[in-house]
Every structure is written in structure tokens, then in C-alpha cells.
Coordinates of C-alpha atoms in Angstrom, one line a residue:
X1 CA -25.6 -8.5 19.9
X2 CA -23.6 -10.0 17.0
X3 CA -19.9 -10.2 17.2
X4 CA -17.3 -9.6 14.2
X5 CA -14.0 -10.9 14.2
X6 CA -11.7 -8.1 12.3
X7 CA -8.0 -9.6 11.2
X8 CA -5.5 -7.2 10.7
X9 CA -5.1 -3.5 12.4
X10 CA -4.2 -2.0 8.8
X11 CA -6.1 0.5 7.2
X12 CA -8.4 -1.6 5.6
X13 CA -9.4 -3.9 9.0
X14 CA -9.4 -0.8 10.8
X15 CA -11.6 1.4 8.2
X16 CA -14.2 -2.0 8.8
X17 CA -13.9 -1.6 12.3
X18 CA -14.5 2.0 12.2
X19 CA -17.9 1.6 10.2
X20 CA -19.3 -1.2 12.0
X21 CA -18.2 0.3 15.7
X22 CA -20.2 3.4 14.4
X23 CA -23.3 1.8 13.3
X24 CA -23.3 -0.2 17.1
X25 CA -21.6 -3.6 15.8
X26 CA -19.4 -5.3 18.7
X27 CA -16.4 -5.7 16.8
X28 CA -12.6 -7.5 18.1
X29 CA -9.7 -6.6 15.9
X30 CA -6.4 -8.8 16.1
X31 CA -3.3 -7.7 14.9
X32 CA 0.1 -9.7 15.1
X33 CA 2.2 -6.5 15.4
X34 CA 2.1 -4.4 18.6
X35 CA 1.2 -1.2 17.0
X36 CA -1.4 -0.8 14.2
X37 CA -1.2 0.7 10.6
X38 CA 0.5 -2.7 9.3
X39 CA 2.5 -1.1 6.3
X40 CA 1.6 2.2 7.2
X41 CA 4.7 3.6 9.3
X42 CA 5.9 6.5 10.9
X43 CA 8.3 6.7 12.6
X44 CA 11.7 9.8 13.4
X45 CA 15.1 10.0 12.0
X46 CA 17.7 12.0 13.6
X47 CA 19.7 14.6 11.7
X48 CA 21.7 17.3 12.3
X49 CA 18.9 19.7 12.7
X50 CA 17.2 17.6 14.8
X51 CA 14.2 14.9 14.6
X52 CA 11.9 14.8 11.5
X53 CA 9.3 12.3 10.7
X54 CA 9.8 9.6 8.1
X55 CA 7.5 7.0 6.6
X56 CA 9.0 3.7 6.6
X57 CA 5.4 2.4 4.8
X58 CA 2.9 4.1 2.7
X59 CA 3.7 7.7 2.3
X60 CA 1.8 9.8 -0.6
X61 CA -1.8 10.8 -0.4
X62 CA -2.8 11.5 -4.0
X63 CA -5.4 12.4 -5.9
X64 CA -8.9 11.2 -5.8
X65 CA -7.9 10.0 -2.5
X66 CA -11.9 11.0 -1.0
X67 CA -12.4 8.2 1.3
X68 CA -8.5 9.1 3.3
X69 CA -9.4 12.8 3.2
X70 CA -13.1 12.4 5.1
X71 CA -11.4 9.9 8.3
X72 CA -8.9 12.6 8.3
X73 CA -11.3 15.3 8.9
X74 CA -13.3 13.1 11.0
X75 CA -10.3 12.4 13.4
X76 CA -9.2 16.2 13.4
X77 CA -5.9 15.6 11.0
X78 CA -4.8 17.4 8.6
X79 CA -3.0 17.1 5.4
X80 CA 0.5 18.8 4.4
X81 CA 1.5 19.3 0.8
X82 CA 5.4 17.9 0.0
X83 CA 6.3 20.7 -2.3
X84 CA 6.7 18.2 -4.8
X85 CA 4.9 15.9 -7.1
X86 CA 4.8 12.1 -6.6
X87 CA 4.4 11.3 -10.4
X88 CA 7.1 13.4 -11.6
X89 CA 10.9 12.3 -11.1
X90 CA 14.0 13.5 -13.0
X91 CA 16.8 10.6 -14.3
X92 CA 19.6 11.1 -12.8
X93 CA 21.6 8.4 -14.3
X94 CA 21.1 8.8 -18.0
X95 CA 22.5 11.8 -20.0
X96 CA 20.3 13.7 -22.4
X97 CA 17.1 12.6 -21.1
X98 CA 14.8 14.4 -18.8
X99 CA 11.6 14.0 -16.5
X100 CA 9.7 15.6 -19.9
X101 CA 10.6 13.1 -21.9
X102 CA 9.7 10.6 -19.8
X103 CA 6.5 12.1 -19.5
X104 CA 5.9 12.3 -23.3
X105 CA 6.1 8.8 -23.8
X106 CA 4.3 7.5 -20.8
X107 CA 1.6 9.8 -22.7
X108 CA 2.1 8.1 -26.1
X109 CA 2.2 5.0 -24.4
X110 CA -1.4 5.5 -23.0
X111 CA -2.4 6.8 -26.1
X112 CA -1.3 3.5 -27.8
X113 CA -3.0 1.2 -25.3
X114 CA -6.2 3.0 -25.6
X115 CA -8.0 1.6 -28.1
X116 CA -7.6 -2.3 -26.5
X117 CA -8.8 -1.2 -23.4
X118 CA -5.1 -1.3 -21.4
X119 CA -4.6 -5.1 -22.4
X120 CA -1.7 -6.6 -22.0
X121 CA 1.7 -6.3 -19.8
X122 CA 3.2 -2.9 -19.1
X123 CA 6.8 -4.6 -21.2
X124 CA 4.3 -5.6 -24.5
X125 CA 3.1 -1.8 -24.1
X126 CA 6.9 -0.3 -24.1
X127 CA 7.2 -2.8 -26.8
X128 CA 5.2 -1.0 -29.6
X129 CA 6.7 2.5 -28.5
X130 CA 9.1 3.7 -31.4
X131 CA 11.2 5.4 -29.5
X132 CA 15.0 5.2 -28.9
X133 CA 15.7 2.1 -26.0
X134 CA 17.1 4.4 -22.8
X135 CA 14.4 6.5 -23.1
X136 CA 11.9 3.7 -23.0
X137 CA 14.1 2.0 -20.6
X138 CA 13.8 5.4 -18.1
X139 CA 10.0 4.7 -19.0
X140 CA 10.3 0.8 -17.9
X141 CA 12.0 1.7 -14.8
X142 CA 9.1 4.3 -14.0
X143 CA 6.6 2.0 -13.9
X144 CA 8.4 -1.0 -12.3
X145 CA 9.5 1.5 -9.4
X146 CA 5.9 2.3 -8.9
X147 CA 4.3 -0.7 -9.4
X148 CA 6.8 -2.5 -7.3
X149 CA 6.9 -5.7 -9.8
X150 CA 8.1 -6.2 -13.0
X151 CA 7.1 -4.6 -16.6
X152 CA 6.8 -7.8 -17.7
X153 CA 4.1 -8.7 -15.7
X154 CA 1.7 -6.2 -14.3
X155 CA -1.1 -5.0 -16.2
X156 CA -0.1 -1.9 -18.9
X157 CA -3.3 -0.5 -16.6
X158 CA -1.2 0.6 -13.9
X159 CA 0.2 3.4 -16.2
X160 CA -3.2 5.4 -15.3
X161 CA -2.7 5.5 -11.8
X162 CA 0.0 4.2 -9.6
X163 CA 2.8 4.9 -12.5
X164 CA 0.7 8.3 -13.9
X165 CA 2.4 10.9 -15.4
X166 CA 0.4 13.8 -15.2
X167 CA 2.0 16.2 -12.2
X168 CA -0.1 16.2 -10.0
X169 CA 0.8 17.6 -6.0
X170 CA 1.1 14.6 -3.4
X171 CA 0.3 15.4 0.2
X172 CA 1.3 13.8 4.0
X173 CA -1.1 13.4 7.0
X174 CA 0.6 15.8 9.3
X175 CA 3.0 14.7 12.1
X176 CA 3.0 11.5 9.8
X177 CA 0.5 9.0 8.3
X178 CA 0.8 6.8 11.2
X179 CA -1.7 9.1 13.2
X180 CA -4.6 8.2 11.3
X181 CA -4.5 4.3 11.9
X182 CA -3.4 5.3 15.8
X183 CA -6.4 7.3 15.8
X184 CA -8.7 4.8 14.4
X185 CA -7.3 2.3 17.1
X186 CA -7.8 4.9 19.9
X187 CA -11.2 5.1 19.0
X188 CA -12.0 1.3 19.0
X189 CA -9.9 1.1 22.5
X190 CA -9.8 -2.2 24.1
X191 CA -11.9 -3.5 21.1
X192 CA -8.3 -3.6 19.2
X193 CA -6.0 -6.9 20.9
X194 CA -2.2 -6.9 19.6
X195 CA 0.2 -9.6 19.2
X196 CA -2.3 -12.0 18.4
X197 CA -1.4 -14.0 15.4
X198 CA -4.3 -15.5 13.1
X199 CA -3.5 -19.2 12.4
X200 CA -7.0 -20.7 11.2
X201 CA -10.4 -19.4 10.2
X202 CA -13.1 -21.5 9.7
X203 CA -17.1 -21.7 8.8
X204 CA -19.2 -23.1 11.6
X205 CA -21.7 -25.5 9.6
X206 CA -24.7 -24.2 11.5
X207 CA -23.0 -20.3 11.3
X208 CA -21.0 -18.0 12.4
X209 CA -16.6 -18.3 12.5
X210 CA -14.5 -20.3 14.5
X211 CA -11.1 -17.9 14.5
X212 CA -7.6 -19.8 15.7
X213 CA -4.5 -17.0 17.0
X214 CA -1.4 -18.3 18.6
X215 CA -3.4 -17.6 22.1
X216 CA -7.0 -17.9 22.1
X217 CA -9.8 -19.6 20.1
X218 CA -12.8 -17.5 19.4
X219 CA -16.3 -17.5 17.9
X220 CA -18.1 -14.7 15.8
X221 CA -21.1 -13.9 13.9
X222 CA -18.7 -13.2 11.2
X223 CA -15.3 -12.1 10.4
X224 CA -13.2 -9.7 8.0
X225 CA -9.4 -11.0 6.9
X226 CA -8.4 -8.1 6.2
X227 CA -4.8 -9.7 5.8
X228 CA -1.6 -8.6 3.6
X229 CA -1.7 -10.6 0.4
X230 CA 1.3 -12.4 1.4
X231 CA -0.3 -13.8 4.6
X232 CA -3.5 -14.9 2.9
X233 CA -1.5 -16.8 0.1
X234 CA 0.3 -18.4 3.2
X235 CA -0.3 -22.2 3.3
X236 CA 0.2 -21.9 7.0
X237 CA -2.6 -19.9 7.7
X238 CA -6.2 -21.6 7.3
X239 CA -8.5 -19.6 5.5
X240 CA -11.5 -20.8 3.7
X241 CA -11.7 -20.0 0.1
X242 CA -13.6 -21.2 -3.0
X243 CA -12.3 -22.1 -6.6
X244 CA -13.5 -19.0 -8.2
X245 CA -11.0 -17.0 -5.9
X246 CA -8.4 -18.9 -5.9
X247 CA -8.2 -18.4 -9.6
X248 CA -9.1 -14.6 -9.4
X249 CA -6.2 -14.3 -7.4
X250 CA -4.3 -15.3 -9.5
X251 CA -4.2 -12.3 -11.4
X252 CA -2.9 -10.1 -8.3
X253 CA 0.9 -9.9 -8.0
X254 CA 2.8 -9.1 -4.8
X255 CA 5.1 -5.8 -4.5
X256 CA 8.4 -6.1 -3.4
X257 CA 9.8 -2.6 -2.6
X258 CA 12.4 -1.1 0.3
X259 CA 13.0 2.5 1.7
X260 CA 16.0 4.1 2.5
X261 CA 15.8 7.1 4.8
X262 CA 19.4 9.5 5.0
X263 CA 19.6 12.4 7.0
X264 CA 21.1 15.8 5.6
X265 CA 23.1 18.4 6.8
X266 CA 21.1 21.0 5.8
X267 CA 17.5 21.7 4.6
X268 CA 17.3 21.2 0.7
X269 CA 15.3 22.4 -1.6
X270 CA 12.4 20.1 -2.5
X271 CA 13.1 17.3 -5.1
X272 CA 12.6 14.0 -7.0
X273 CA 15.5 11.9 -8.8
X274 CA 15.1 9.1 -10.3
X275 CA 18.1 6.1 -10.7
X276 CA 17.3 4.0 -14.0
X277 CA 19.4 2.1 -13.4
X278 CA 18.7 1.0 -10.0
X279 CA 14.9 1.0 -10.1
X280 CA 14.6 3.7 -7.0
X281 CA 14.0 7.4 -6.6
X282 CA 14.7 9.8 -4.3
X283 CA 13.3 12.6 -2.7
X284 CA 13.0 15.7 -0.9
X285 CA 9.5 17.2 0.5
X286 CA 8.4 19.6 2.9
X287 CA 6.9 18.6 6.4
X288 CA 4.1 20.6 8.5
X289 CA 7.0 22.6 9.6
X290 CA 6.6 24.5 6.4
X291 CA 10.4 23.6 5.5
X292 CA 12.1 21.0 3.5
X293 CA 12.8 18.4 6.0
X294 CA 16.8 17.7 6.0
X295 CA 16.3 14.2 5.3
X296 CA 16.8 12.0 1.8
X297 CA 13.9 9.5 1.0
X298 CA 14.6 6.5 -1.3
X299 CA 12.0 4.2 -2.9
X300 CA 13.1 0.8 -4.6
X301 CA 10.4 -1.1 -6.4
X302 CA 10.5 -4.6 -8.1
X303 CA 12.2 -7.9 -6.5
X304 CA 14.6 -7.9 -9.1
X305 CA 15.8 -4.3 -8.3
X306 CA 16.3 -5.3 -4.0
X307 CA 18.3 -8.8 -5.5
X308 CA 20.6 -6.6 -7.6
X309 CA 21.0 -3.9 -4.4
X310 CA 22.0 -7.1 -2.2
X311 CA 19.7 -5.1 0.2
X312 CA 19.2 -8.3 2.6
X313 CA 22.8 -9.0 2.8
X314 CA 24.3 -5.3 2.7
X315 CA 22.1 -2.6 2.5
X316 CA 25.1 0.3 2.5
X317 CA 25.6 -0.4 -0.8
X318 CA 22.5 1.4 -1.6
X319 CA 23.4 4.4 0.7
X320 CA 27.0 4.7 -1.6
X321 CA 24.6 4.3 -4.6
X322 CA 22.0 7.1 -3.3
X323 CA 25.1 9.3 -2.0
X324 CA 26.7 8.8 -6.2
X325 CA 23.4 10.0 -7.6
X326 CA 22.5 13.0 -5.2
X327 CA 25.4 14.9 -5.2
X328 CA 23.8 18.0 -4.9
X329 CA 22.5 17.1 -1.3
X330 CA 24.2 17.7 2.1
X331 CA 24.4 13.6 3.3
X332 CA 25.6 13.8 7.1
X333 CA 29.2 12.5 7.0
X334 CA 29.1 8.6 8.9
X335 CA 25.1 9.3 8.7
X336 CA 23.4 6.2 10.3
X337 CA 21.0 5.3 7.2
X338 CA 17.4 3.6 8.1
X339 CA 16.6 0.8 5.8
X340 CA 13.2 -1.0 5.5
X341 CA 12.6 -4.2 3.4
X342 CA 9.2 -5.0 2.9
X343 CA 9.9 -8.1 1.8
X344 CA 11.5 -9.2 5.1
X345 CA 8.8 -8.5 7.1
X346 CA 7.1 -11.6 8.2
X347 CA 3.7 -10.0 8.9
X348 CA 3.7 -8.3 5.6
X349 CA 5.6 -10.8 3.4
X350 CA 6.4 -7.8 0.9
X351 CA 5.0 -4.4 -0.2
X352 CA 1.7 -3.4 -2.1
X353 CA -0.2 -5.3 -4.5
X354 CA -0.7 -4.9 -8.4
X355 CA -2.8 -6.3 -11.1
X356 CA -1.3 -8.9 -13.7
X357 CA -2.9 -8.9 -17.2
X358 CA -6.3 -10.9 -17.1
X359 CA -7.6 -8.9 -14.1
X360 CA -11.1 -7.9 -14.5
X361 CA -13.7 -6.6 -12.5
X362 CA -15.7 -9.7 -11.9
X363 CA -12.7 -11.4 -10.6
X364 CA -11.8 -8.5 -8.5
X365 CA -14.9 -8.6 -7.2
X366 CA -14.3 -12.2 -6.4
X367 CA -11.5 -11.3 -4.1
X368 CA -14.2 -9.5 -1.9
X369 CA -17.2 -12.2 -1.9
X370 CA -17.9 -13.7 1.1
X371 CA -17.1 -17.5 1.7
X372 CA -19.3 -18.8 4.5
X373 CA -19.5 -15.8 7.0
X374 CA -16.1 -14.9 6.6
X375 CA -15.9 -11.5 4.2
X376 CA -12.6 -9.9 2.8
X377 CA -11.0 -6.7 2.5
X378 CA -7.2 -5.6 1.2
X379 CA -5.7 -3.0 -1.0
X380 CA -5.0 -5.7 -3.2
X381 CA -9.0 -6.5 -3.7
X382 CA -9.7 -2.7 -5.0
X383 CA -10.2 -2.4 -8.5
X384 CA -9.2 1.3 -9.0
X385 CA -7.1 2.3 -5.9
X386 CA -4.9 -1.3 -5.8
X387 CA -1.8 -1.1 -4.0
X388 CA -2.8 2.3 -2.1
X389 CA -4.0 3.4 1.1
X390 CA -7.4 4.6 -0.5
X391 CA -7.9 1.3 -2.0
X392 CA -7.2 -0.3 1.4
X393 CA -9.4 1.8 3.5
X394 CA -12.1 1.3 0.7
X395 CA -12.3 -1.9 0.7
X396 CA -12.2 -1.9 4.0
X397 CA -15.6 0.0 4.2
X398 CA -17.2 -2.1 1.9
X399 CA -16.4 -5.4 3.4
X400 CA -18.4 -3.1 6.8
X401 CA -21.5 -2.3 4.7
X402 CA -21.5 -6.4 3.5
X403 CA -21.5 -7.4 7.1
X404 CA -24.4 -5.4 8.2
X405 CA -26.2 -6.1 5.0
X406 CA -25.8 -10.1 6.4
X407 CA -26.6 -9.2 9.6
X408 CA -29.5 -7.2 8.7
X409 CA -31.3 -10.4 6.6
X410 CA -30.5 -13.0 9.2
X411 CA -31.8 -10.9 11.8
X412 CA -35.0 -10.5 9.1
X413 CA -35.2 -14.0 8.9
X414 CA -34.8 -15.0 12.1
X415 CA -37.9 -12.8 13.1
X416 CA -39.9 -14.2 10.2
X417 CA -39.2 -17.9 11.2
X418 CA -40.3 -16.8 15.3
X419 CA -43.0 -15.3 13.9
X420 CA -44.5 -18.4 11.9
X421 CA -43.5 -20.3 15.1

């Protein structure tokens, strides 16, 4: 039976795994971490009404998220809806405008872009709006929040999903989104080896994948990297490539985004509040409790945004900044804050992925050709659902379906050549 290397326990490795294990494929997955999910996170905050469940990693599941919703329902889990809407987020910082008018020009801005097919940055886009510059500065800070990078640089696409403005409702997998990748790796069993951290993969001239961790040395029939962005730009990690990818990915930018996670007195009402200034929001959201859990979430997106918050050298400053622009919430006097840094963490080099101007879909679709025997799969290589957990899981499902397509024509051709024999 063939085996098929599978690096990286993240959604998308693990959504591989899942569809090769379940069509009879011998699959390994390695994962440097001891736990999988990679930037999916959950973990429990105390408060003053007890423990709650945060998400240090991906939290929302949106809209149009099928592929998420059917390996819930496969793995028994269910969904909870936050009482609030991802896309919609009230300024608290600026006087005299509001979440509507926000929402009006994002709306305008679309409307602009429209005829030239989303060209363009995100910043050239705000640039052609004729409105007054703090409203389409709130509107700038909206979409580098979301996007986790700069206006100036992603893709004026990204206002039609991640940065949307329609207000749409935003669920949680119940008991936290880290249930679905632990279920996906409970599934696979021993198949799924942690702490093992890729250092070289390599084509084997007469087939098959010769894969390098820090312990072992390993051949397969082939292999997913299904690798955070960061890691597969990393010049110390091997990984064959060809000229055409290299330049398609090019046009993908890394996120940089932290969380901050404060826990409340008392249970709040549900919200969203957005600092312009700071390039976070904040929020409140029920759990599968059915109550508003009495915790404060933060979101800061962009690398300039975490340099400003001198998150990496004090991160209280941000939990003054989040107590100044929430005064209607409860914080827990001396309240030990939980920060995460995406950009700190060594296995995951920074946050999601985006899509600079110059992206298209035959150099997405680059990102996910095979070299050699080795196939890819990322949230960063989806063309519609880039820098979310659908995008990672889909990808992760079609890099499954490429393998056993492979598989299936060399097994073809190997019984054509011993049948000529």
C-alpha cells in the first residue's frame, strides 16, 4: 500500500488526512507542536464567574463556510451562534461616526471597484472615495484589522470577504473550535506523530519523497506540506519548488495579528467595538451556555498596529488601551490578561494569509501544483476562502483528491507496463 507523508496537524493537513484515511490511504502526519489545530486554539480563561473558553487562534465560522459545517456534523459537533456579527463593529474612538457609516462606504467603495474587477490595493481603493478622511480612515482601519496587513498592500478584493460589510451572524464550534482538529486527530490515532519538526523534503529521482524531521528520515509515495506560510518561505526548511511558484507567491502576504483575552466581572451584553486608532476590536459573544460569556476578546491586525502596541516588549499597554475604550464593561480589578502574538510563534511565524494586488487564479492555482510527488495545501493557497479556516480545510481536501488521482494513474500504469511484460 502507498504511504503519504502529511506536514502539519492544521486544518488543512488534517482535512487531507481525513480524506485519504477514509478512502483506505496509509497516511503519517507530523506536526512540530504537541497538540494539533496549528493556529486553531482553544483554550480557558478564568474569571470571576468561573472558566469560559477562549480562542487564542481562528475563532469565527462565517458564511458559506460548507466544507467546516459537514466535518462538524460528521464528528458530532455542533455550532453556537455569538449573538453578534463578525463584520459589524462600532468606532469607539472617533466622535460622530458610527458602524453605519462605515458600512456605507465600504458599500460605495465596492461599488467603485466594480467595474475593474477589484484591481488594485485596498489604500488606492479608499483613495477615490470622496468622503471626509476619519471616516475613510475608520474604513482603512476596518480592513487592515481584518486582513491583518496593510491597506496599502492587500488586494482591494479582500473587501468582499474577510473585510465584508454586510451583517451577517458568525458562529463557534461548541466547547471551542479546537474540538474539531482534536477530533480529526483522534480519528487518525497513532497515524498523527507530534513534536516532529520538518527540516527537508525532497523528490526521489526514480519516485516517491524523501522527508527530513529533527528525529527521523522517512520515505513516502508522496507527501502534502501543508505548512504555515511563514515556514514554507523559511530558507531553513528544504522544500522543493519551481519558478512559476516562487513568483505566484509572491503575490500572498503574511498576517501579523495578536489576541487579547480579559476576563469580566459580570456577564455583558453581547458586543463589537472597534479602536481606529489602534487597528483592534473588541468583543463580547455568547457561548453554548446560552449566556454572554464574562470575558473581553481583542483582535489586532496589521504589523504596523502590534509595533505601535509595543506588544512584544509590554503587552499591558494594550490591556490600559482596551480597559480606555470599553468603559461600559465590568474588567476584573488586577485581571491577569492572556495575550497571544502570532507573530512570535516560531511554528506559525505570524497569522493568516492575504492576497497582494496581482493575484490571480492561475497563480493561485500555482501554489497548489505538485512539484515532483510532493503536493501542497494552506489557507494561504485558497482562492476564495484565503486566510480562513474553510479555505484551509479546502485546500486541504483538494491536495487529498490530487494524491489519489496520482496514485490511481501510477497504479494504472504500473499494471499496463506488467501487463505488456
Amino acid at each position: 500500500m502507498p504511504r503519504i507523508g502529511i506536514l502539519g496537524a492544521g486544518l488543512a493537513g488534517l482535512a487531507a488526512a481525513t480524506k485519504l484515511a477514509e478512502a483506505g490511504e496509509h497516511v503519517t502526519v507530523f506536526d512540530a507542536r504537541n497538540r494539533p489545530g496549528g493556529r486553531v486554539w482553544s483554550e480557558t480563561l478564568d474569571t470571576p464567574q468561573g472558566r469560559y473558553v477562549i480562542e487564542r487562534g481562528a475563532e469565527f465560522v462565517l458564511d458559506g463556510y460548507t466544507s467546516m459545517r459537514r466535518l462538524l456534523s460528521h464528528f458530532g459537533l455542533s455550532l453556537v451562534d455569538t449573538g453578534m456579527s463578525y463584520y459589524v463593529r462600532e468606532p469607539g474612538d472617533m466622535a460622530g461616526i458610527t458602524c453605519d457609516d462605515i458600512i456605507r462606504t465600504g458599500r460605495k467603495a465596492l461599488e467603485l471597484t466594480s467595474s475593474n474587477g477589484l484591481q488594485g490595493t485596498a489604500e488606492e481603493l479608499l483613495a477615490a472615495l470622496p468622503d471626509e478622511p476619519e471616516l475613510v480612515d475608520a474604513l482603512r482601519a476596518r480592513i487592515e484589522i481584518s486582513t491583518a496587513v496593510s491597506a496599502s498592500e492587500v488586494t482591494a478584493k479582500s473587501l468582499q470577504h474577510i473585510a465584508s460589510f454586510e451583517p451577517k451572524p458568525s458562529w463557534r464550534v461548541a466547547g471551542g473550535n479546537q474540538r474539531l482538529p482534536d477530533a480529526m486527530a483522534a480519528a487518525l490515532g497513532s497515524a498523527v506523530r507530534y513534536g516532529e519538526t520538518v527540516r527537508a523534503v525532497e523528490n526521489i529521482s526514480d519516485g516517491g519523497v524523501l522527508v527530513t524531521t529533527d528525529t527521523d528520515t522517512s520515505v513516502f509515495d508522496a507527501v502534502v506540506v501543508a505548512l504555515p506560510l511563514a515556514v514554507i518561505r523559511d530558507p531553513q526548511v528544504n522544500l522543493p519548488s519551481t519558478e512559476a511558484r516562487s513568483a505566484a507567491l509572491k503575490h500572498v502576504l503574511q498576517g501579523h495579528a495578536a489576541k487579547l483575552h480579559l476576563p469580566l466581572e459580570t456577564p455583558p451584553p453581547t458586543s463589537a467595538v472597534m479602536s481606529v486608532e489602534g487597528r483592534y476590536w473588541t468583543w463580547t459573544a455568547t457561548d453554548d451556555s446560552g449566556v454572554v460569556a464574562p470575558v473581553l476578546n481583542a483582535f489586532m491586525g496589521s504589523p504596523s498596529a502590534i509595533s505601535r502596541a509595543n506588544l512584544t516588549q509590554n503587552p499591558s499597554e494594550w490591556v490600559l488601551k482596551a480597559r480606555a475604550l470599553r468603559t461600559d464593561l465590568d474588567i476584573a480589578r488586577n485581571a491577569s490578561a492572556l495575550t497571544t502574538v502570532w507573530s512570535e510563534d516560531q511554528l506559525a511565524g505570524g497569522a493568516y494569509a492575504a492576497h497582494a494586488p496581482g493575484a490571480t487564479a492561475a497563480g493561485t492555482a500555482l501554489l497548489e501544483k505538485p512539484v515532483g510527488d510532493v503536493f501542497w495545501a494552506g489557507e494561504y493557497s485558497e482562492p476564495e476562502f484565503v486566510g480562513l479556516m474553510e479555505g484551509a480545510i479546502r485546500s486541504g481536501e483538494r491536495a487529498a483528491e490530487r494524491v489519489m488521482q496520482r496514485l490511481e494513474t501510477t497504479s494504472r500504469d504500473s499494471d499496463s507496463e506488467r501487463t505488456k511484460a
